Amino acid sequence: MAYERQIIQYDSDSTTFIADWTDRAESAWFELLRQGGCGAGEVVLDYKFTERGSIEVGHYVVMAYSTGIRWYMGRVESIDESSPMRTVV
């Protein structure tokens, strides 16, 4: 199985698919904690300012190795928009 990065947005119920950010992500990272589990993460998207309403605090972000193999799932805590073409989640 080949590596296939996926970054997916889910609604606040963590199960309802909203969007696939894979092609829109400029960068993505998350912390692996020493005691186990994951910490904070960040995704930088090339969303235009006019598309900013599609992401909300409380939604979930999943980073996956390939379809169905999740590495990280985190809740959106903040959104930082840099006009005109950058959104940091």
PDB file of N, CA and C in Angstrom:
ATOM      1  N   MET A   1       0.843  -1.174   0.000  1.00  0.00           N
ATOM      2  CA  MET A   1       0.000   0.000   0.000  1.00  0.00           C
ATOM      3  C   MET A   1       0.896   1.248   0.000  1.00  0.00           C
ATOM      4  N   ALA A   2       0.667   2.135  -0.914  1.00  0.00           N
ATOM      5  CA  ALA A   2       1.450   3.361  -1.034  1.00  0.00           C
ATOM      6  C   ALA A   2       0.902   4.443  -0.115  1.00  0.00           C
ATOM      7  N   TYR A   3       1.794   5.334   0.320  1.00  0.00           N
ATOM      8  CA  TYR A   3       1.399   6.466   1.148  1.00  0.00           C
ATOM      9  C   TYR A   3       0.545   7.416   0.333  1.00  0.00           C
ATOM     10  N   GLU A   4      -0.551   7.870   0.923  1.00  0.00           N
ATOM     11  CA  GLU A   4      -1.485   8.771   0.258  1.00  0.00           C
ATOM     12  C   GLU A   4      -2.014   9.737   1.319  1.00  0.00           C
ATOM     13  N   ARG A   5      -1.427  10.917   1.431  1.00  0.00           N
ATOM     14  CA  ARG A   5      -1.841  11.883   2.458  1.00  0.00           C
ATOM     15  C   ARG A   5      -3.268  12.338   2.217  1.00  0.00           C
ATOM     16  N   GLN A   6      -4.079  12.306   3.275  1.00  0.00           N
ATOM     17  CA  GLN A   6      -5.447  12.808   3.207  1.00  0.00           C
ATOM     18  C   GLN A   6      -5.697  13.705   4.405  1.00  0.00           C
ATOM     19  N   ILE A   7      -6.340  14.839   4.164  1.00  0.00           N
ATOM     20  CA  ILE A   7      -6.743  15.749   5.221  1.00  0.00           C
ATOM     21  C   ILE A   7      -8.223  16.043   4.996  1.00  0.00           C
ATOM     22  N   ILE A   8      -9.048  15.605   5.955  1.00  0.00           N
ATOM     23  CA  ILE A   8     -10.493  15.619   5.791  1.00  0.00           C
ATOM     24  C   ILE A   8     -11.133  16.465   6.897  1.00  0.00           C
ATOM     25  N   GLN A   9     -12.180  17.217   6.542  1.00  0.00           N
ATOM     26  CA  GLN A   9     -12.944  18.018   7.504  1.00  0.00           C
ATOM     27  C   GLN A   9     -14.274  17.328   7.781  1.00  0.00           C
ATOM     28  N   TYR A  10     -14.604  17.212   9.087  1.00  0.00           N
ATOM     29  CA  TYR A  10     -15.886  16.658   9.521  1.00  0.00           C
ATOM     30  C   TYR A  10     -16.644  17.693  10.341  1.00  0.00           C
ATOM     31  N   ASP A  11     -17.947  17.536  10.413  1.00  0.00           N
ATOM     32  CA  ASP A  11     -18.809  18.422  11.191  1.00  0.00           C
ATOM     33  C   ASP A  11     -18.530  18.232  12.687  1.00  0.00           C
ATOM     34  N   SER A  12     -19.204  19.008  13.525  1.00  0.00           N
ATOM     35  CA  SER A  12     -18.973  18.962  14.968  1.00  0.00           C
ATOM     36  C   SER A  12     -19.390  17.638  15.604  1.00  0.00           C
ATOM     37  N   ASP A  13     -20.090  16.782  14.869  1.00  0.00           N
ATOM     38  CA  ASP A  13     -20.425  15.451  15.392  1.00  0.00           C
ATOM     39  C   ASP A  13     -19.298  14.445  15.123  1.00  0.00           C
ATOM     40  N   SER A  14     -18.268  14.865  14.431  1.00  0.00           N
ATOM     41  CA  SER A  14     -17.064  14.094  14.080  1.00  0.00           C
ATOM     42  C   SER A  14     -17.309  12.917  13.132  1.00  0.00           C
ATOM     43  N   THR A  15     -18.499  12.809  12.574  1.00  0.00           N
ATOM     44  CA  THR A  15     -18.785  11.718  11.638  1.00  0.00           C
ATOM     45  C   THR A  15     -19.333  12.187  10.296  1.00  0.00           C
ATOM     46  N   THR A  16     -19.876  13.398  10.220  1.00  0.00           N
ATOM     47  CA  THR A  16     -20.465  13.902   8.985  1.00  0.00           C
ATOM     48  C   THR A  16     -19.389  14.584   8.138  1.00  0.00           C
ATOM     49  N   PHE A  17     -19.097  13.995   6.982  1.00  0.00           N
ATOM     50  CA  PHE A  17     -18.089  14.529   6.060  1.00  0.00           C
ATOM     51  C   PHE A  17     -18.509  15.905   5.548  1.00  0.00           C
ATOM     52  N   ILE A  18     -17.546  16.847   5.542  1.00  0.00           N
ATOM     53  CA  ILE A  18     -17.807  18.177   4.979  1.00  0.00           C
ATOM     54  C   ILE A  18     -16.948  18.427   3.751  1.00  0.00           C
ATOM     55  N   ALA A  19     -15.624  18.230   3.879  1.00  0.00           N
ATOM     56  CA  ALA A  19     -14.740  18.559   2.752  1.00  0.00           C
ATOM     57  C   ALA A  19     -13.439  17.773   2.823  1.00  0.00           C
ATOM     58  N   ASP A  20     -12.842  17.582   1.659  1.00  0.00           N
ATOM     59  CA  ASP A  20     -11.513  16.988   1.555  1.00  0.00           C
ATOM     60  C   ASP A  20     -10.537  18.125   1.301  1.00  0.00           C
ATOM     61  N   TRP A  21      -9.613  18.369   2.238  1.00  0.00           N
ATOM     62  CA  TRP A  21      -8.647  19.468   2.133  1.00  0.00           C
ATOM     63  C   TRP A  21      -7.326  19.026   1.508  1.00  0.00           C
ATOM     64  N   THR A  22      -7.201  17.800   1.096  1.00  0.00           N
ATOM     65  CA  THR A  22      -5.929  17.248   0.646  1.00  0.00           C
ATOM     66  C   THR A  22      -5.250  18.121  -0.406  1.00  0.00           C
ATOM     67  N   ASP A  23      -5.959  18.553  -1.408  1.00  0.00           N
ATOM     68  CA  ASP A  23      -5.360  19.360  -2.477  1.00  0.00           C
ATOM     69  C   ASP A  23      -5.227  20.831  -2.111  1.00  0.00           C
ATOM     70  N   ARG A  24      -5.863  21.276  -1.030  1.00  0.00           N
ATOM     71  CA  ARG A  24      -5.837  22.686  -0.629  1.00  0.00           C
ATOM     72  C   ARG A  24      -4.826  22.959   0.485  1.00  0.00           C
ATOM     73  N   ALA A  25      -4.254  21.912   1.067  1.00  0.00           N
ATOM     74  CA  ALA A  25      -3.346  22.082   2.200  1.00  0.00           C
ATOM     75  C   ALA A  25      -1.936  22.438   1.729  1.00  0.00           C
ATOM     76  N   GLU A  26      -1.455  23.588   2.181  1.00  0.00           N
ATOM     77  CA  GLU A  26      -0.076  23.982   1.916  1.00  0.00           C
ATOM     78  C   GLU A  26       0.869  23.250   2.854  1.00  0.00           C
ATOM     79  N   SER A  27       0.433  23.063   4.095  1.00  0.00           N
ATOM     80  CA  SER A  27       1.214  22.306   5.067  1.00  0.00           C
ATOM     81  C   SER A  27       0.288  21.762   6.145  1.00  0.00           C
ATOM     82  N   ALA A  28       0.758  20.720   6.833  1.00  0.00           N
ATOM     83  CA  ALA A  28      -0.005  20.124   7.928  1.00  0.00           C
ATOM     84  C   ALA A  28       0.971  19.425   8.867  1.00  0.00           C
ATOM     85  N   TRP A  29       0.715  19.544  10.174  1.00  0.00           N
ATOM     86  CA  TRP A  29       1.552  18.866  11.162  1.00  0.00           C
ATOM     87  C   TRP A  29       0.741  18.606  12.426  1.00  0.00           C
ATOM     88  N   PHE A  30       1.210  17.678  13.253  1.00  0.00           N
ATOM     89  CA  PHE A  30       0.645  17.439  14.574  1.00  0.00           C
ATOM     90  C   PHE A  30       1.741  16.878  15.469  1.00  0.00           C
ATOM     91  N   GLU A  31       1.552  17.057  16.780  1.00  0.00           N
ATOM     92  CA  GLU A  31       2.527  16.610  17.764  1.00  0.00           C
ATOM     93  C   GLU A  31       2.258  15.166  18.167  1.00  0.00           C
ATOM     94  N   LEU A  32       3.336  14.398  18.316  1.00  0.00           N
ATOM     95  CA  LEU A  32       3.250  13.085  18.939  1.00  0.00           C
ATOM     96  C   LEU A  32       3.763  13.263  20.358  1.00  0.00           C
ATOM     97  N   LEU A  33       2.948  12.927  21.341  1.00  0.00           N
ATOM     98  CA  LEU A  33       3.310  13.138  22.731  1.00  0.00           C
ATOM     99  C   LEU A  33       4.199  12.005  23.247  1.00  0.00           C
ATOM    100  N   ARG A  34       5.133  12.345  24.094  1.00  0.00           N
ATOM    101  CA  ARG A  34       6.090  11.383  24.622  1.00  0.00           C
ATOM    102  C   ARG A  34       5.410  10.246  25.382  1.00  0.00           C
ATOM    103  N   GLN A  35       4.363  10.560  26.121  1.00  0.00           N
ATOM    104  CA  GLN A  35       3.641   9.562  26.908  1.00  0.00           C
ATOM    105  C   GLN A  35       2.615   8.789  26.068  1.00  0.00           C
ATOM    106  N   GLY A  36       2.525   9.107  24.794  1.00  0.00           N
ATOM    107  CA  GLY A  36       1.566   8.441  23.914  1.00  0.00           C
ATOM    108  C   GLY A  36       0.451   9.378  23.485  1.00  0.00           C
ATOM    109  N   GLY A  37      -0.119   9.119  22.360  1.00  0.00           N
ATOM    110  CA  GLY A  37      -1.205   9.938  21.844  1.00  0.00           C
ATOM    111  C   GLY A  37      -0.690  11.127  21.053  1.00  0.00           C
ATOM    112  N   CYS A  38      -1.606  12.007  20.692  1.00  0.00           N
ATOM    113  CA  CYS A  38      -1.282  13.173  19.873  1.00  0.00           C
ATOM    114  C   CYS A  38      -1.644  14.455  20.611  1.00  0.00           C
ATOM    115  N   GLY A  39      -0.926  15.512  20.288  1.00  0.00           N
ATOM    116  CA  GLY A  39      -1.192  16.828  20.854  1.00  0.00           C
ATOM    117  C   GLY A  39      -1.793  17.736  19.808  1.00  0.00           C
ATOM    118  N   ALA A  40      -1.362  18.983  19.845  1.00  0.00           N
ATOM    119  CA  ALA A  40      -1.887  19.999  18.932  1.00  0.00           C
ATOM    120  C   ALA A  40      -1.477  19.712  17.490  1.00  0.00           C
ATOM    121  N   GLY A  41      -2.241  20.261  16.565  1.00  0.00           N
ATOM    122  CA  GLY A  41      -1.940  20.144  15.150  1.00  0.00           C
ATOM    123  C   GLY A  41      -2.321  21.422  14.432  1.00  0.00           C
ATOM    124  N   GLU A  42      -1.891  21.543  13.194  1.00  0.00           N
ATOM    125  CA  GLU A  42      -2.196  22.740  12.403  1.00  0.00           C
ATOM    126  C   GLU A  42      -2.239  22.375  10.931  1.00  0.00           C
ATOM    127  N   VAL A  43      -3.170  22.988  10.214  1.00  0.00           N
ATOM    128  CA  VAL A  43      -3.273  22.844   8.767  1.00  0.00           C
ATOM    129  C   VAL A  43      -3.320  24.240   8.175  1.00  0.00           C
ATOM    130  N   VAL A  44      -2.496  24.497   7.163  1.00  0.00           N
ATOM    131  CA  VAL A  44      -2.515  25.767   6.440  1.00  0.00           C
ATOM    132  C   VAL A  44      -3.138  25.493   5.076  1.00  0.00           C
ATOM    133  N   LEU A  45      -4.242  26.202   4.793  1.00  0.00           N
ATOM    134  CA  LEU A  45      -4.993  26.003   3.554  1.00  0.00           C
ATOM    135  C   LEU A  45      -4.877  27.215   2.644  1.00  0.00           C
ATOM    136  N   ASP A  46      -5.007  26.991   1.356  1.00  0.00           N
ATOM    137  CA  ASP A  46      -4.992  28.098   0.397  1.00  0.00           C
ATOM    138  C   ASP A  46      -6.410  28.562   0.071  1.00  0.00           C
ATOM    139  N   TYR A  47      -7.293  28.576   1.089  1.00  0.00           N
ATOM    140  CA  TYR A  47      -8.663  29.055   0.899  1.00  0.00           C
ATOM    141  C   TYR A  47      -8.668  30.551   0.637  1.00  0.00           C
ATOM    142  N   LYS A  48      -9.513  30.960  -0.280  1.00  0.00           N
ATOM    143  CA  LYS A  48      -9.694  32.382  -0.538  1.00  0.00           C
ATOM    144  C   LYS A  48     -10.532  32.994   0.578  1.00  0.00           C
ATOM    145  N   PHE A  49     -10.391  34.271   0.770  1.00  0.00           N
ATOM    146  CA  PHE A  49     -11.105  34.979   1.832  1.00  0.00           C
ATOM    147  C   PHE A  49     -12.613  34.757   1.734  1.00  0.00           C
ATOM    148  N   THR A  50     -13.130  34.664   0.513  1.00  0.00           N
ATOM    149  CA  THR A  50     -14.571  34.492   0.313  1.00  0.00           C
ATOM    150  C   THR A  50     -15.059  33.101   0.709  1.00  0.00           C
ATOM    151  N   GLU A  51     -14.148  32.119   0.890  1.00  0.00           N
ATOM    152  CA  GLU A  51     -14.522  30.756   1.260  1.00  0.00           C
ATOM    153  C   GLU A  51     -14.417  30.510   2.759  1.00  0.00           C
ATOM    154  N   ARG A  52     -14.146  31.539   3.530  1.00  0.00           N
ATOM    155  CA  ARG A  52     -13.825  31.387   4.948  1.00  0.00           C
ATOM    156  C   ARG A  52     -14.957  30.805   5.789  1.00  0.00           C
ATOM    157  N   GLY A  53     -16.191  30.909   5.361  1.00  0.00           N
ATOM    158  CA  GLY A  53     -17.312  30.415   6.148  1.00  0.00           C
ATOM    159  C   GLY A  53     -17.471  28.907   6.168  1.00  0.00           C
ATOM    160  N   SER A  54     -16.704  28.182   5.387  1.00  0.00           N
ATOM    161  CA  SER A  54     -16.864  26.733   5.310  1.00  0.00           C
ATOM    162  C   SER A  54     -16.189  25.990   6.464  1.00  0.00           C
ATOM    163  N   ILE A  55     -15.355  26.682   7.248  1.00  0.00           N
ATOM    164  CA  ILE A  55     -14.671  26.079   8.385  1.00  0.00           C
ATOM    165  C   ILE A  55     -15.161  26.778   9.649  1.00  0.00           C
ATOM    166  N   GLU A  56     -15.521  25.988  10.662  1.00  0.00           N
ATOM    167  CA  GLU A  56     -16.014  26.565  11.914  1.00  0.00           C
ATOM    168  C   GLU A  56     -15.304  25.934  13.099  1.00  0.00           C
ATOM    169  N   VAL A  57     -15.149  26.732  14.162  1.00  0.00           N
ATOM    170  CA  VAL A  57     -14.633  26.196  15.419  1.00  0.00           C
ATOM    171  C   VAL A  57     -15.598  25.109  15.875  1.00  0.00           C
ATOM    172  N   GLY A  58     -15.064  23.983  16.286  1.00  0.00           N
ATOM    173  CA  GLY A  58     -15.891  22.851  16.698  1.00  0.00           C
ATOM    174  C   GLY A  58     -15.927  21.731  15.679  1.00  0.00           C
ATOM    175  N   HIS A  59     -15.576  22.032  14.429  1.00  0.00           N
ATOM    176  CA  HIS A  59     -15.463  20.984  13.423  1.00  0.00           C
ATOM    177  C   HIS A  59     -14.234  20.137  13.740  1.00  0.00           C
ATOM    178  N   TYR A  60     -14.111  19.009  13.073  1.00  0.00           N
ATOM    179  CA  TYR A  60     -12.974  18.107  13.281  1.00  0.00           C
ATOM    180  C   TYR A  60     -12.147  17.979  12.016  1.00  0.00           C
ATOM    181  N   VAL A  61     -10.848  17.752  12.212  1.00  0.00           N
ATOM    182  CA  VAL A  61      -9.911  17.550  11.115  1.00  0.00           C
ATOM    183  C   VAL A  61      -9.259  16.186  11.301  1.00  0.00           C
ATOM    184  N   VAL A  62      -9.209  15.402  10.246  1.00  0.00           N
ATOM    185  CA  VAL A  62      -8.566  14.094  10.274  1.00  0.00           C
ATOM    186  C   VAL A  62      -7.400  14.112   9.295  1.00  0.00           C
ATOM    187  N   MET A  63      -6.245  13.641   9.762  1.00  0.00           N
ATOM    188  CA  MET A  63      -5.091  13.438   8.885  1.00  0.00           C
ATOM    189  C   MET A  63      -4.927  11.930   8.756  1.00  0.00           C
ATOM    190  N   ALA A  64      -4.947  11.443   7.525  1.00  0.00           N
ATOM    191  CA  ALA A  64      -4.918  10.006   7.289  1.00  0.00           C
ATOM    192  C   ALA A  64      -3.758   9.611   6.386  1.00  0.00           C
ATOM    193  N   TYR A  65      -3.244   8.426   6.616  1.00  0.00           N
ATOM    194  CA  TYR A  65      -2.175   7.837   5.803  1.00  0.00           C
ATOM    195  C   TYR A  65      -2.730   7.444   4.445  1.00  0.00           C
ATOM    196  N   SER A  66      -3.897   6.849   4.469  1.00  0.00           N
ATOM    197  CA  SER A  66      -4.653   6.500   3.269  1.00  0.00           C
ATOM    198  C   SER A  66      -6.100   6.305   3.707  1.00  0.00           C
ATOM    199  N   THR A  67      -6.983   6.013   2.800  1.00  0.00           N
ATOM    200  CA  THR A  67      -8.398   5.900   3.121  1.00  0.00           C
ATOM    201  C   THR A  67      -8.622   4.912   4.256  1.00  0.00           C
ATOM    202  N   GLY A  68      -9.240   5.405   5.330  1.00  0.00           N
ATOM    203  CA  GLY A  68      -9.564   4.552   6.459  1.00  0.00           C
ATOM    204  C   GLY A  68      -8.466   4.352   7.495  1.00  0.00           C
ATOM    205  N   ILE A  69      -7.253   4.859   7.251  1.00  0.00           N
ATOM    206  CA  ILE A  69      -6.145   4.696   8.199  1.00  0.00           C
ATOM    207  C   ILE A  69      -5.784   6.064   8.763  1.00  0.00           C
ATOM    208  N   ARG A  70      -6.449   6.424   9.879  1.00  0.00           N
ATOM    209  CA  ARG A  70      -6.249   7.742  10.497  1.00  0.00           C
ATOM    210  C   ARG A  70      -5.005   7.764  11.363  1.00  0.00           C
ATOM    211  N   TRP A  71      -4.268   8.862  11.253  1.00  0.00           N
ATOM    212  CA  TRP A  71      -3.134   9.107  12.136  1.00  0.00           C
ATOM    213  C   TRP A  71      -3.506  10.107  13.212  1.00  0.00           C
ATOM    214  N   TYR A  72      -4.390  11.032  12.869  1.00  0.00           N
ATOM    215  CA  TYR A  72      -4.692  12.140  13.771  1.00  0.00           C
ATOM    216  C   TYR A  72      -6.127  12.589  13.573  1.00  0.00           C
ATOM    217  N   MET A  73      -6.788  12.918  14.686  1.00  0.00           N
ATOM    218  CA  MET A  73      -8.102  13.545  14.625  1.00  0.00           C
ATOM    219  C   MET A  73      -8.123  14.620  15.698  1.00  0.00           C
ATOM    220  N   GLY A  74      -8.403  15.851  15.290  1.00  0.00           N
ATOM    221  CA  GLY A  74      -8.405  16.956  16.234  1.00  0.00           C
ATOM    222  C   GLY A  74      -9.572  17.889  15.986  1.00  0.00           C
ATOM    223  N   ARG A  75      -9.955  18.593  17.032  1.00  0.00           N
ATOM    224  CA  ARG A  75     -11.057  19.545  16.967  1.00  0.00           C
ATOM    225  C   ARG A  75     -10.510  20.921  16.616  1.00  0.00           C
ATOM    226  N   VAL A  76     -11.194  21.640  15.735  1.00  0.00           N
ATOM    227  CA  VAL A  76     -10.783  22.987  15.361  1.00  0.00           C
ATOM    228  C   VAL A  76     -11.022  23.907  16.554  1.00  0.00           C
ATOM    229  N   GLU A  77      -9.943  24.486  17.059  1.00  0.00           N
ATOM    230  CA  GLU A  77     -10.017  25.382  18.214  1.00  0.00           C
ATOM    231  C   GLU A  77      -9.929  26.850  17.795  1.00  0.00           C
ATOM    232  N   SER A  78      -9.249  27.125  16.688  1.00  0.00           N
ATOM    233  CA  SER A  78      -9.126  28.508  16.213  1.00  0.00           C
ATOM    234  C   SER A  78      -8.912  28.518  14.711  1.00  0.00           C
ATOM    235  N   ILE A  79      -9.257  29.655  14.119  1.00  0.00           N
ATOM    236  CA  ILE A  79      -9.087  29.855  12.679  1.00  0.00           C
ATOM    237  C   ILE A  79      -8.439  31.220  12.491  1.00  0.00           C
ATOM    238  N   ASP A  80      -7.314  31.253  11.798  1.00  0.00           N
ATOM    239  CA  ASP A  80      -6.593  32.490  11.549  1.00  0.00           C
ATOM    240  C   ASP A  80      -6.556  32.712  10.043  1.00  0.00           C
ATOM    241  N   GLU A  81      -7.216  33.775   9.586  1.00  0.00           N
ATOM    242  CA  GLU A  81      -7.301  34.039   8.152  1.00  0.00           C
ATOM    243  C   GLU A  81      -6.351  35.165   7.784  1.00  0.00           C
ATOM    244  N   SER A  82      -5.525  34.915   6.798  1.00  0.00           N
ATOM    245  CA  SER A  82      -4.609  35.923   6.274  1.00  0.00           C
ATOM    246  C   SER A  82      -5.051  36.242   4.853  1.00  0.00           C
ATOM    247  N   SER A  83      -5.575  37.413   4.660  1.00  0.00           N
ATOM    248  CA  SER A  83      -6.067  37.805   3.351  1.00  0.00           C
ATOM    249  C   SER A  83      -4.905  37.903   2.378  1.00  0.00           C
ATOM    250  N   PRO A  84      -5.085  37.559   1.131  1.00  0.00           N
ATOM    251  CA  PRO A  84      -6.335  37.096   0.532  1.00  0.00           C
ATOM    252  C   PRO A  84      -6.433  35.581   0.399  1.00  0.00           C
ATOM    253  N   MET A  85      -5.346  34.798   0.586  1.00  0.00           N
ATOM    254  CA  MET A  85      -5.424  33.388   0.193  1.00  0.00           C
ATOM    255  C   MET A  85      -4.849  32.425   1.216  1.00  0.00           C
ATOM    256  N   ARG A  86      -5.012  32.621   2.494  1.00  0.00           N
ATOM    257  CA  ARG A  86      -4.442  31.679   3.447  1.00  0.00           C
ATOM    258  C   ARG A  86      -5.348  31.566   4.668  1.00  0.00           C
ATOM    259  N   THR A  87      -5.591  30.339   5.108  1.00  0.00           N
ATOM    260  CA  THR A  87      -6.353  30.081   6.318  1.00  0.00           C
ATOM    261  C   THR A  87      -5.583  29.058   7.142  1.00  0.00           C
ATOM    262  N   VAL A  88      -5.334  29.376   8.412  1.00  0.00           N
ATOM    263  CA  VAL A  88      -4.628  28.469   9.319  1.00  0.00           C
ATOM    264  C   VAL A  88      -5.643  27.929  10.314  1.00  0.00           C
ATOM    265  N   VAL A  89      -5.807  26.606  10.332  1.00  0.00           N
ATOM    266  CA  VAL A  89      -6.782  25.933  11.188  1.00  0.00           C
ATOM    267  C   VAL A  89      -6.042  25.136  12.234  1.00  0.00           C
TER     268      VAL A  89
END
